[in-house]
């Protein structure tokens, strides 16, 4: 047991003493995501999750441009009252955001804050059922969005880092004016190259 603790301690010291240098000509990529659940009351349930890969090229030190693909999923089920009548509503909602993105990192240490911007196309697909009018519905639509980002990367070693990112949907033409969301995601990234 003592040897295992010493080995783990040495591994942590060695891997955290090296910092990824984000130099021109390197590539970074990774995946982040989120998970959530909730509902209005005990009669409704909402489950959401996202899986979001990205890849970026460093055009200069600490400045990366690339592409992000946000995949968001929502499943909902609930029973609702309309006067004396109760009805069931359930469905699935999928949102794909495919976009060019830019990130500016600050500093050279183990912990690096960053700001960024993602903007591009949205594809929305919704499928569900409502017993209120005994109807199954399907809808697909497209839009455009702009989302500023802020976050922090923690370098585990020279090639691996953890990300914590918040993005705010400043504009979303699919849902229209007034629809703004704040997304917080956590993930892992990798540096390839120099």
JSON list of C-alpha atoms in Angstrom, two decimals:
[
{"chain": "A", "resi": 1, "resn": "UNK", "atom": "CA", "xyz": [0.00, 0.00, 0.00]},
{"chain": "A", "resi": 2, "resn": "UNK", "atom": "CA", "xyz": [2.87, 2.35, 0.85]},
{"chain": "A", "resi": 3, "resn": "UNK", "atom": "CA", "xyz": [4.47, 1.73, -2.58]},
{"chain": "A", "resi": 4, "resn": "UNK", "atom": "CA", "xyz": [1.18, 2.50, -4.31]},
{"chain": "A", "resi": 5, "resn": "UNK", "atom": "CA", "xyz": [0.83, 5.83, -2.48]},
{"chain": "A", "resi": 6, "resn": "UNK", "atom": "CA", "xyz": [4.44, 6.76, -3.33]},
{"chain": "A", "resi": 7, "resn": "UNK", "atom": "CA", "xyz": [3.89, 5.83, -7.00]},
{"chain": "A", "resi": 8, "resn": "UNK", "atom": "CA", "xyz": [0.67, 7.88, -7.21]},
{"chain": "A", "resi": 9, "resn": "UNK", "atom": "CA", "xyz": [2.36, 10.85, -5.50]},
{"chain": "A", "resi": 10, "resn": "UNK", "atom": "CA", "xyz": [5.31, 10.78, -7.90]},
{"chain": "A", "resi": 11, "resn": "UNK", "atom": "CA", "xyz": [2.99, 10.48, -10.90]},
{"chain": "A", "resi": 12, "resn": "UNK", "atom": "CA", "xyz": [0.98, 13.52, -9.78]},
{"chain": "A", "resi": 13, "resn": "UNK", "atom": "CA", "xyz": [4.10, 15.58, -9.12]},
{"chain": "A", "resi": 14, "resn": "UNK", "atom": "CA", "xyz": [5.61, 14.72, -12.52]},
{"chain": "A", "resi": 15, "resn": "UNK", "atom": "CA", "xyz": [2.43, 15.20, -14.55]},
{"chain": "A", "resi": 16, "resn": "UNK", "atom": "CA", "xyz": [1.49, 18.52, -12.96]},
{"chain": "A", "resi": 17, "resn": "UNK", "atom": "CA", "xyz": [4.98, 20.01, -13.23]},
{"chain": "A", "resi": 18, "resn": "UNK", "atom": "CA", "xyz": [4.78, 20.17, -17.04]},
{"chain": "A", "resi": 19, "resn": "UNK", "atom": "CA", "xyz": [2.57, 22.83, -18.65]},
{"chain": "A", "resi": 20, "resn": "UNK", "atom": "CA", "xyz": [1.21, 22.78, -22.17]},
{"chain": "A", "resi": 21, "resn": "UNK", "atom": "CA", "xyz": [2.73, 25.61, -24.16]},
{"chain": "A", "resi": 22, "resn": "UNK", "atom": "CA", "xyz": [0.11, 26.89, -26.56]},
{"chain": "A", "resi": 23, "resn": "UNK", "atom": "CA", "xyz": [2.42, 27.91, -29.37]},
{"chain": "A", "resi": 24, "resn": "UNK", "atom": "CA", "xyz": [1.72, 28.83, -32.98]},
{"chain": "A", "resi": 25, "resn": "UNK", "atom": "CA", "xyz": [1.35, 25.75, -35.16]},
{"chain": "A", "resi": 26, "resn": "UNK", "atom": "CA", "xyz": [-0.07, 23.42, -32.50]},
{"chain": "A", "resi": 27, "resn": "UNK", "atom": "CA", "xyz": [-3.50, 21.81, -32.51]},
{"chain": "A", "resi": 28, "resn": "UNK", "atom": "CA", "xyz": [-5.81, 21.43, -29.53]},
{"chain": "A", "resi": 29, "resn": "UNK", "atom": "CA", "xyz": [-8.95, 19.37, -29.41]},
{"chain": "A", "resi": 30, "resn": "UNK", "atom": "CA", "xyz": [-11.26, 17.86, -26.89]},
{"chain": "A", "resi": 31, "resn": "UNK", "atom": "CA", "xyz": [-14.75, 17.18, -25.75]},
{"chain": "A", "resi": 32, "resn": "UNK", "atom": "CA", "xyz": [-16.87, 18.77, -23.06]},
{"chain": "A", "resi": 33, "resn": "UNK", "atom": "CA", "xyz": [-20.42, 18.35, -21.97]},
{"chain": "A", "resi": 34, "resn": "UNK", "atom": "CA", "xyz": [-23.09, 18.84, -19.38]},
{"chain": "A", "resi": 35, "resn": "UNK", "atom": "CA", "xyz": [-25.85, 16.89, -17.67]},
{"chain": "A", "resi": 36, "resn": "UNK", "atom": "CA", "xyz": [-28.97, 18.08, -15.89]},
{"chain": "A", "resi": 37, "resn": "UNK", "atom": "CA", "xyz": [-32.42, 17.08, -14.75]},
{"chain": "A", "resi": 38, "resn": "UNK", "atom": "CA", "xyz": [-35.43, 18.82, -13.27]},
{"chain": "A", "resi": 39, "resn": "UNK", "atom": "CA", "xyz": [-39.09, 19.54, -13.70]},
{"chain": "A", "resi": 40, "resn": "UNK", "atom": "CA", "xyz": [-41.88, 21.86, -12.62]},
{"chain": "A", "resi": 41, "resn": "UNK", "atom": "CA", "xyz": [-43.19, 19.57, -9.93]},
{"chain": "A", "resi": 42, "resn": "UNK", "atom": "CA", "xyz": [-43.43, 15.90, -9.08]},
{"chain": "A", "resi": 43, "resn": "UNK", "atom": "CA", "xyz": [-45.64, 15.43, -12.15]},
{"chain": "A", "resi": 44, "resn": "UNK", "atom": "CA", "xyz": [-43.04, 16.41, -14.74]},
{"chain": "A", "resi": 45, "resn": "UNK", "atom": "CA", "xyz": [-39.50, 15.26, -15.51]},
{"chain": "A", "resi": 46, "resn": "UNK", "atom": "CA", "xyz": [-36.86, 16.82, -17.75]},
{"chain": "A", "resi": 47, "resn": "UNK", "atom": "CA", "xyz": [-33.49, 15.25, -18.54]},
{"chain": "A", "resi": 48, "resn": "UNK", "atom": "CA", "xyz": [-30.84, 17.15, -20.52]},
{"chain": "A", "resi": 49, "resn": "UNK", "atom": "CA", "xyz": [-27.31, 16.32, -21.60]},
{"chain": "A", "resi": 50, "resn": "UNK", "atom": "CA", "xyz": [-24.81, 17.49, -24.17]},
{"chain": "A", "resi": 51, "resn": "UNK", "atom": "CA", "xyz": [-21.75, 16.11, -25.90]},
{"chain": "A", "resi": 52, "resn": "UNK", "atom": "CA", "xyz": [-19.56, 18.73, -27.54]},
{"chain": "A", "resi": 53, "resn": "UNK", "atom": "CA", "xyz": [-16.34, 17.94, -29.48]},
{"chain": "A", "resi": 54, "resn": "UNK", "atom": "CA", "xyz": [-14.07, 20.69, -30.77]},
{"chain": "A", "resi": 55, "resn": "UNK", "atom": "CA", "xyz": [-10.78, 21.11, -32.64]},
{"chain": "A", "resi": 56, "resn": "UNK", "atom": "CA", "xyz": [-8.69, 24.29, -32.92]},
{"chain": "A", "resi": 57, "resn": "UNK", "atom": "CA", "xyz": [-5.45, 25.44, -34.52]},
{"chain": "A", "resi": 58, "resn": "UNK", "atom": "CA", "xyz": [-3.16, 27.95, -32.78]},
{"chain": "A", "resi": 59, "resn": "UNK", "atom": "CA", "xyz": [-2.60, 30.80, -35.24]},
{"chain": "A", "resi": 60, "resn": "UNK", "atom": "CA", "xyz": [-0.35, 32.54, -32.71]},
{"chain": "A", "resi": 61, "resn": "UNK", "atom": "CA", "xyz": [0.69, 31.98, -29.10]},
{"chain": "A", "resi": 62, "resn": "UNK", "atom": "CA", "xyz": [-2.45, 31.51, -26.97]},
{"chain": "A", "resi": 63, "resn": "UNK", "atom": "CA", "xyz": [-4.86, 32.34, -29.87]},
{"chain": "A", "resi": 64, "resn": "UNK", "atom": "CA", "xyz": [-6.78, 29.43, -31.38]},
{"chain": "A", "resi": 65, "resn": "UNK", "atom": "CA", "xyz": [-9.38, 29.23, -34.17]},
{"chain": "A", "resi": 66, "resn": "UNK", "atom": "CA", "xyz": [-11.36, 26.16, -35.11]},
{"chain": "A", "resi": 67, "resn": "UNK", "atom": "CA", "xyz": [-14.72, 24.49, -35.13]},
{"chain": "A", "resi": 68, "resn": "UNK", "atom": "CA", "xyz": [-17.11, 23.38, -32.39]},
{"chain": "A", "resi": 69, "resn": "UNK", "atom": "CA", "xyz": [-20.04, 20.99, -32.63]},
{"chain": "A", "resi": 70, "resn": "UNK", "atom": "CA", "xyz": [-22.55, 21.24, -29.79]},
{"chain": "A", "resi": 71, "resn": "UNK", "atom": "CA", "xyz": [-25.03, 18.37, -29.51]},
{"chain": "A", "resi": 72, "resn": "UNK", "atom": "CA", "xyz": [-27.79, 18.98, -26.97]},
{"chain": "A", "resi": 73, "resn": "UNK", "atom": "CA", "xyz": [-30.50, 16.48, -26.01]},
{"chain": "A", "resi": 74, "resn": "UNK", "atom": "CA", "xyz": [-33.62, 16.98, -23.89]},
{"chain": "A", "resi": 75, "resn": "UNK", "atom": "CA", "xyz": [-36.21, 14.38, -22.91]},
{"chain": "A", "resi": 76, "resn": "UNK", "atom": "CA", "xyz": [-39.36, 15.49, -21.14]},
{"chain": "A", "resi": 77, "resn": "UNK", "atom": "CA", "xyz": [-42.48, 13.85, -19.77]},
{"chain": "A", "resi": 78, "resn": "UNK", "atom": "CA", "xyz": [-45.19, 15.36, -17.67]},
{"chain": "A", "resi": 79, "resn": "UNK", "atom": "CA", "xyz": [-48.85, 15.40, -16.76]},
{"chain": "A", "resi": 80, "resn": "UNK", "atom": "CA", "xyz": [-50.63, 18.75, -16.63]},
{"chain": "A", "resi": 81, "resn": "UNK", "atom": "CA", "xyz": [-53.99, 20.00, -15.44]},
{"chain": "A", "resi": 82, "resn": "UNK", "atom": "CA", "xyz": [-56.33, 22.08, -17.58]},
{"chain": "A", "resi": 83, "resn": "UNK", "atom": "CA", "xyz": [-59.26, 22.70, -15.30]},
{"chain": "A", "resi": 84, "resn": "UNK", "atom": "CA", "xyz": [-60.65, 19.28, -14.33]},
{"chain": "A", "resi": 85, "resn": "UNK", "atom": "CA", "xyz": [-58.86, 17.57, -17.23]},
{"chain": "A", "resi": 86, "resn": "UNK", "atom": "CA", "xyz": [-55.39, 16.06, -16.91]},
{"chain": "A", "resi": 87, "resn": "UNK", "atom": "CA", "xyz": [-53.26, 15.37, -19.96]},
{"chain": "A", "resi": 88, "resn": "UNK", "atom": "CA", "xyz": [-49.88, 13.85, -20.75]},
{"chain": "A", "resi": 89, "resn": "UNK", "atom": "CA", "xyz": [-47.11, 15.48, -22.74]},
{"chain": "A", "resi": 90, "resn": "UNK", "atom": "CA", "xyz": [-43.82, 13.79, -23.64]},
{"chain": "A", "resi": 91, "resn": "UNK", "atom": "CA", "xyz": [-41.11, 14.13, -26.22]},
{"chain": "A", "resi": 92, "resn": "UNK", "atom": "CA", "xyz": [-37.52, 14.51, -27.30]},
{"chain": "A", "resi": 93, "resn": "UNK", "atom": "CA", "xyz": [-35.67, 17.59, -28.44]},
{"chain": "A", "resi": 94, "resn": "UNK", "atom": "CA", "xyz": [-32.29, 17.66, -30.25]},
{"chain": "A", "resi": 95, "resn": "UNK", "atom": "CA", "xyz": [-30.19, 20.76, -30.96]},
{"chain": "A", "resi": 96, "resn": "UNK", "atom": "CA", "xyz": [-27.05, 20.80, -33.12]},
{"chain": "A", "resi": 97, "resn": "UNK", "atom": "CA", "xyz": [-24.85, 23.89, -33.28]},
{"chain": "A", "resi": 98, "resn": "UNK", "atom": "CA", "xyz": [-22.03, 23.67, -35.82]},
{"chain": "A", "resi": 99, "resn": "UNK", "atom": "CA", "xyz": [-19.82, 26.70, -35.70]},
{"chain": "A", "resi": 100, "resn": "UNK", "atom": "CA", "xyz": [-16.47, 28.32, -36.21]},
{"chain": "A", "resi": 101, "resn": "UNK", "atom": "CA", "xyz": [-14.98, 29.44, -32.91]},
{"chain": "A", "resi": 102, "resn": "UNK", "atom": "CA", "xyz": [-12.09, 31.48, -31.57]},
{"chain": "A", "resi": 103, "resn": "UNK", "atom": "CA", "xyz": [-10.38, 31.32, -28.14]},
{"chain": "A", "resi": 104, "resn": "UNK", "atom": "CA", "xyz": [-7.83, 33.66, -26.55]},
{"chain": "A", "resi": 105, "resn": "UNK", "atom": "CA", "xyz": [-5.90, 32.16, -23.64]},
{"chain": "A", "resi": 106, "resn": "UNK", "atom": "CA", "xyz": [-4.14, 34.27, -21.00]},
{"chain": "A", "resi": 107, "resn": "UNK", "atom": "CA", "xyz": [-0.89, 33.39, -19.25]},
{"chain": "A", "resi": 108, "resn": "UNK", "atom": "CA", "xyz": [1.55, 30.50, -19.37]},
{"chain": "A", "resi": 109, "resn": "UNK", "atom": "CA", "xyz": [0.84, 28.81, -16.05]},
{"chain": "A", "resi": 110, "resn": "UNK", "atom": "CA", "xyz": [-0.90, 25.63, -15.06]},
{"chain": "A", "resi": 111, "resn": "UNK", "atom": "CA", "xyz": [-4.27, 27.41, -14.87]},
{"chain": "A", "resi": 112, "resn": "UNK", "atom": "CA", "xyz": [-5.19, 29.50, -17.91]},
{"chain": "A", "resi": 113, "resn": "UNK", "atom": "CA", "xyz": [-8.31, 31.61, -18.25]},
{"chain": "A", "resi": 114, "resn": "UNK", "atom": "CA", "xyz": [-9.72, 32.13, -21.73]},
{"chain": "A", "resi": 115, "resn": "UNK", "atom": "CA", "xyz": [-12.40, 34.08, -23.58]},
{"chain": "A", "resi": 116, "resn": "UNK", "atom": "CA", "xyz": [-13.93, 33.14, -26.88]},
{"chain": "A", "resi": 117, "resn": "UNK", "atom": "CA", "xyz": [-16.74, 33.45, -29.35]},
{"chain": "A", "resi": 118, "resn": "UNK", "atom": "CA", "xyz": [-18.77, 30.81, -31.17]},
{"chain": "A", "resi": 119, "resn": "UNK", "atom": "CA", "xyz": [-21.20, 31.69, -33.92]},
{"chain": "A", "resi": 120, "resn": "UNK", "atom": "CA", "xyz": [-22.89, 29.63, -36.59]},
{"chain": "A", "resi": 121, "resn": "UNK", "atom": "CA", "xyz": [-25.82, 27.49, -37.62]},
{"chain": "A", "resi": 122, "resn": "UNK", "atom": "CA", "xyz": [-28.42, 25.80, -35.43]},
{"chain": "A", "resi": 123, "resn": "UNK", "atom": "CA", "xyz": [-30.48, 22.78, -36.39]},
{"chain": "A", "resi": 124, "resn": "UNK", "atom": "CA", "xyz": [-33.41, 21.99, -34.07]},
{"chain": "A", "resi": 125, "resn": "UNK", "atom": "CA", "xyz": [-35.47, 18.81, -34.17]},
{"chain": "A", "resi": 126, "resn": "UNK", "atom": "CA", "xyz": [-38.40, 18.13, -31.86]},
{"chain": "A", "resi": 127, "resn": "UNK", "atom": "CA", "xyz": [-40.67, 15.09, -31.66]},
{"chain": "A", "resi": 128, "resn": "UNK", "atom": "CA", "xyz": [-43.38, 14.54, -29.10]},
{"chain": "A", "resi": 129, "resn": "UNK", "atom": "CA", "xyz": [-46.91, 13.55, -28.12]},
{"chain": "A", "resi": 130, "resn": "UNK", "atom": "CA", "xyz": [-49.71, 15.39, -26.33]},
{"chain": "A", "resi": 131, "resn": "UNK", "atom": "CA", "xyz": [-52.82, 13.63, -25.03]},
{"chain": "A", "resi": 132, "resn": "UNK", "atom": "CA", "xyz": [-54.56, 17.02, -24.79]},
{"chain": "A", "resi": 133, "resn": "UNK", "atom": "CA", "xyz": [-55.46, 16.78, -28.47]},
{"chain": "A", "resi": 134, "resn": "UNK", "atom": "CA", "xyz": [-54.19, 13.19, -29.02]},
{"chain": "A", "resi": 135, "resn": "UNK", "atom": "CA", "xyz": [-51.55, 14.47, -31.39]},
{"chain": "A", "resi": 136, "resn": "UNK", "atom": "CA", "xyz": [-48.02, 13.40, -32.32]},
{"chain": "A", "resi": 137, "resn": "UNK", "atom": "CA", "xyz": [-45.91, 16.23, -33.62]},
{"chain": "A", "resi": 138, "resn": "UNK", "atom": "CA", "xyz": [-42.54, 16.60, -35.34]},
{"chain": "A", "resi": 139, "resn": "UNK", "atom": "CA", "xyz": [-40.80, 19.86, -36.11]},
{"chain": "A", "resi": 140, "resn": "UNK", "atom": "CA", "xyz": [-37.41, 20.73, -37.61]},
{"chain": "A", "resi": 141, "resn": "UNK", "atom": "CA", "xyz": [-36.02, 24.22, -38.00]},
{"chain": "A", "resi": 142, "resn": "UNK", "atom": "CA", "xyz": [-32.84, 26.15, -38.61]},
{"chain": "A", "resi": 143, "resn": "UNK", "atom": "CA", "xyz": [-31.35, 29.33, -37.24]},
{"chain": "A", "resi": 144, "resn": "UNK", "atom": "CA", "xyz": [-28.24, 31.29, -36.42]},
{"chain": "A", "resi": 145, "resn": "UNK", "atom": "CA", "xyz": [-26.64, 32.00, -33.05]},
{"chain": "A", "resi": 146, "resn": "UNK", "atom": "CA", "xyz": [-23.88, 34.04, -31.39]},
{"chain": "A", "resi": 147, "resn": "UNK", "atom": "CA", "xyz": [-22.43, 32.88, -28.07]},
{"chain": "A", "resi": 148, "resn": "UNK", "atom": "CA", "xyz": [-19.57, 34.59, -26.21]},
{"chain": "A", "resi": 149, "resn": "UNK", "atom": "CA", "xyz": [-17.59, 32.24, -23.94]},
{"chain": "A", "resi": 150, "resn": "UNK", "atom": "CA", "xyz": [-15.40, 32.46, -20.85]},
{"chain": "A", "resi": 151, "resn": "UNK", "atom": "CA", "xyz": [-13.60, 29.68, -19.08]},
{"chain": "A", "resi": 152, "resn": "UNK", "atom": "CA", "xyz": [-10.49, 28.24, -17.58]},
{"chain": "A", "resi": 153, "resn": "UNK", "atom": "CA", "xyz": [-8.16, 25.41, -18.60]},
{"chain": "A", "resi": 154, "resn": "UNK", "atom": "CA", "xyz": [-6.12, 23.47, -16.08]},
{"chain": "A", "resi": 155, "resn": "UNK", "atom": "CA", "xyz": [-3.03, 21.79, -17.54]},
{"chain": "A", "resi": 156, "resn": "UNK", "atom": "CA", "xyz": [-2.60, 18.31, -16.10]},
{"chain": "A", "resi": 157, "resn": "UNK", "atom": "CA", "xyz": [0.60, 17.81, -18.11]},
{"chain": "A", "resi": 158, "resn": "UNK", "atom": "CA", "xyz": [2.13, 18.98, -21.39]},
{"chain": "A", "resi": 159, "resn": "UNK", "atom": "CA", "xyz": [-0.51, 17.23, -23.53]},
{"chain": "A", "resi": 160, "resn": "UNK", "atom": "CA", "xyz": [-3.68, 16.99, -21.41]},
{"chain": "A", "resi": 161, "resn": "UNK", "atom": "CA", "xyz": [-5.87, 19.69, -19.85]},
{"chain": "A", "resi": 162, "resn": "UNK", "atom": "CA", "xyz": [-9.28, 20.04, -18.21]},
{"chain": "A", "resi": 163, "resn": "UNK", "atom": "CA", "xyz": [-11.74, 22.75, -19.31]},
{"chain": "A", "resi": 164, "resn": "UNK", "atom": "CA", "xyz": [-14.51, 24.55, -17.49]},
{"chain": "A", "resi": 165, "resn": "UNK", "atom": "CA", "xyz": [-16.45, 26.78, -19.89]},
{"chain": "A", "resi": 166, "resn": "UNK", "atom": "CA", "xyz": [-19.50, 29.03, -19.70]},
{"chain": "A", "resi": 167, "resn": "UNK", "atom": "CA", "xyz": [-21.21, 30.26, -22.87]},
{"chain": "A", "resi": 168, "resn": "UNK", "atom": "CA", "xyz": [-24.12, 32.66, -23.17]},
{"chain": "A", "resi": 169, "resn": "UNK", "atom": "CA", "xyz": [-26.45, 32.42, -26.16]},
{"chain": "A", "resi": 170, "resn": "UNK", "atom": "CA", "xyz": [-26.62, 36.12, -26.92]},
{"chain": "A", "resi": 171, "resn": "UNK", "atom": "CA", "xyz": [-28.68, 35.70, -30.10]},
{"chain": "A", "resi": 172, "resn": "UNK", "atom": "CA", "xyz": [-30.76, 32.76, -31.34]},
{"chain": "A", "resi": 173, "resn": "UNK", "atom": "CA", "xyz": [-32.82, 33.31, -34.49]},
{"chain": "A", "resi": 174, "resn": "UNK", "atom": "CA", "xyz": [-34.61, 29.96, -34.15]},
{"chain": "A", "resi": 175, "resn": "UNK", "atom": "CA", "xyz": [-36.35, 30.87, -30.89]},
{"chain": "A", "resi": 176, "resn": "UNK", "atom": "CA", "xyz": [-36.27, 34.62, -31.52]},
{"chain": "A", "resi": 177, "resn": "UNK", "atom": "CA", "xyz": [-35.66, 37.66, -29.37]},
{"chain": "A", "resi": 178, "resn": "UNK", "atom": "CA", "xyz": [-35.56, 37.14, -25.62]},
{"chain": "A", "resi": 179, "resn": "UNK", "atom": "CA", "xyz": [-34.36, 33.53, -25.74]},
{"chain": "A", "resi": 180, "resn": "UNK", "atom": "CA", "xyz": [-31.00, 33.53, -23.98]},
{"chain": "A", "resi": 181, "resn": "UNK", "atom": "CA", "xyz": [-29.34, 30.58, -22.26]},
{"chain": "A", "resi": 182, "resn": "UNK", "atom": "CA", "xyz": [-26.27, 30.19, -20.08]},
{"chain": "A", "resi": 183, "resn": "UNK", "atom": "CA", "xyz": [-24.51, 26.84, -20.56]},
{"chain": "A", "resi": 184, "resn": "UNK", "atom": "CA", "xyz": [-21.79, 25.57, -18.24]},
{"chain": "A", "resi": 185, "resn": "UNK", "atom": "CA", "xyz": [-19.71, 22.65, -19.49]},
{"chain": "A", "resi": 186, "resn": "UNK", "atom": "CA", "xyz": [-16.77, 20.64, -18.24]},
{"chain": "A", "resi": 187, "resn": "UNK", "atom": "CA", "xyz": [-14.45, 18.47, -20.30]},
{"chain": "A", "resi": 188, "resn": "UNK", "atom": "CA", "xyz": [-11.02, 17.26, -21.27]},
{"chain": "A", "resi": 189, "resn": "UNK", "atom": "CA", "xyz": [-8.71, 18.48, -24.02]},
{"chain": "A", "resi": 190, "resn": "UNK", "atom": "CA", "xyz": [-5.50, 17.41, -25.73]},
{"chain": "A", "resi": 191, "resn": "UNK", "atom": "CA", "xyz": [-2.63, 19.24, -27.37]},
{"chain": "A", "resi": 192, "resn": "UNK", "atom": "CA", "xyz": [-1.19, 17.76, -30.56]},
{"chain": "A", "resi": 193, "resn": "UNK", "atom": "CA", "xyz": [2.03, 19.05, -32.04]},
{"chain": "A", "resi": 194, "resn": "UNK", "atom": "CA", "xyz": [4.82, 21.24, -30.67]}
]
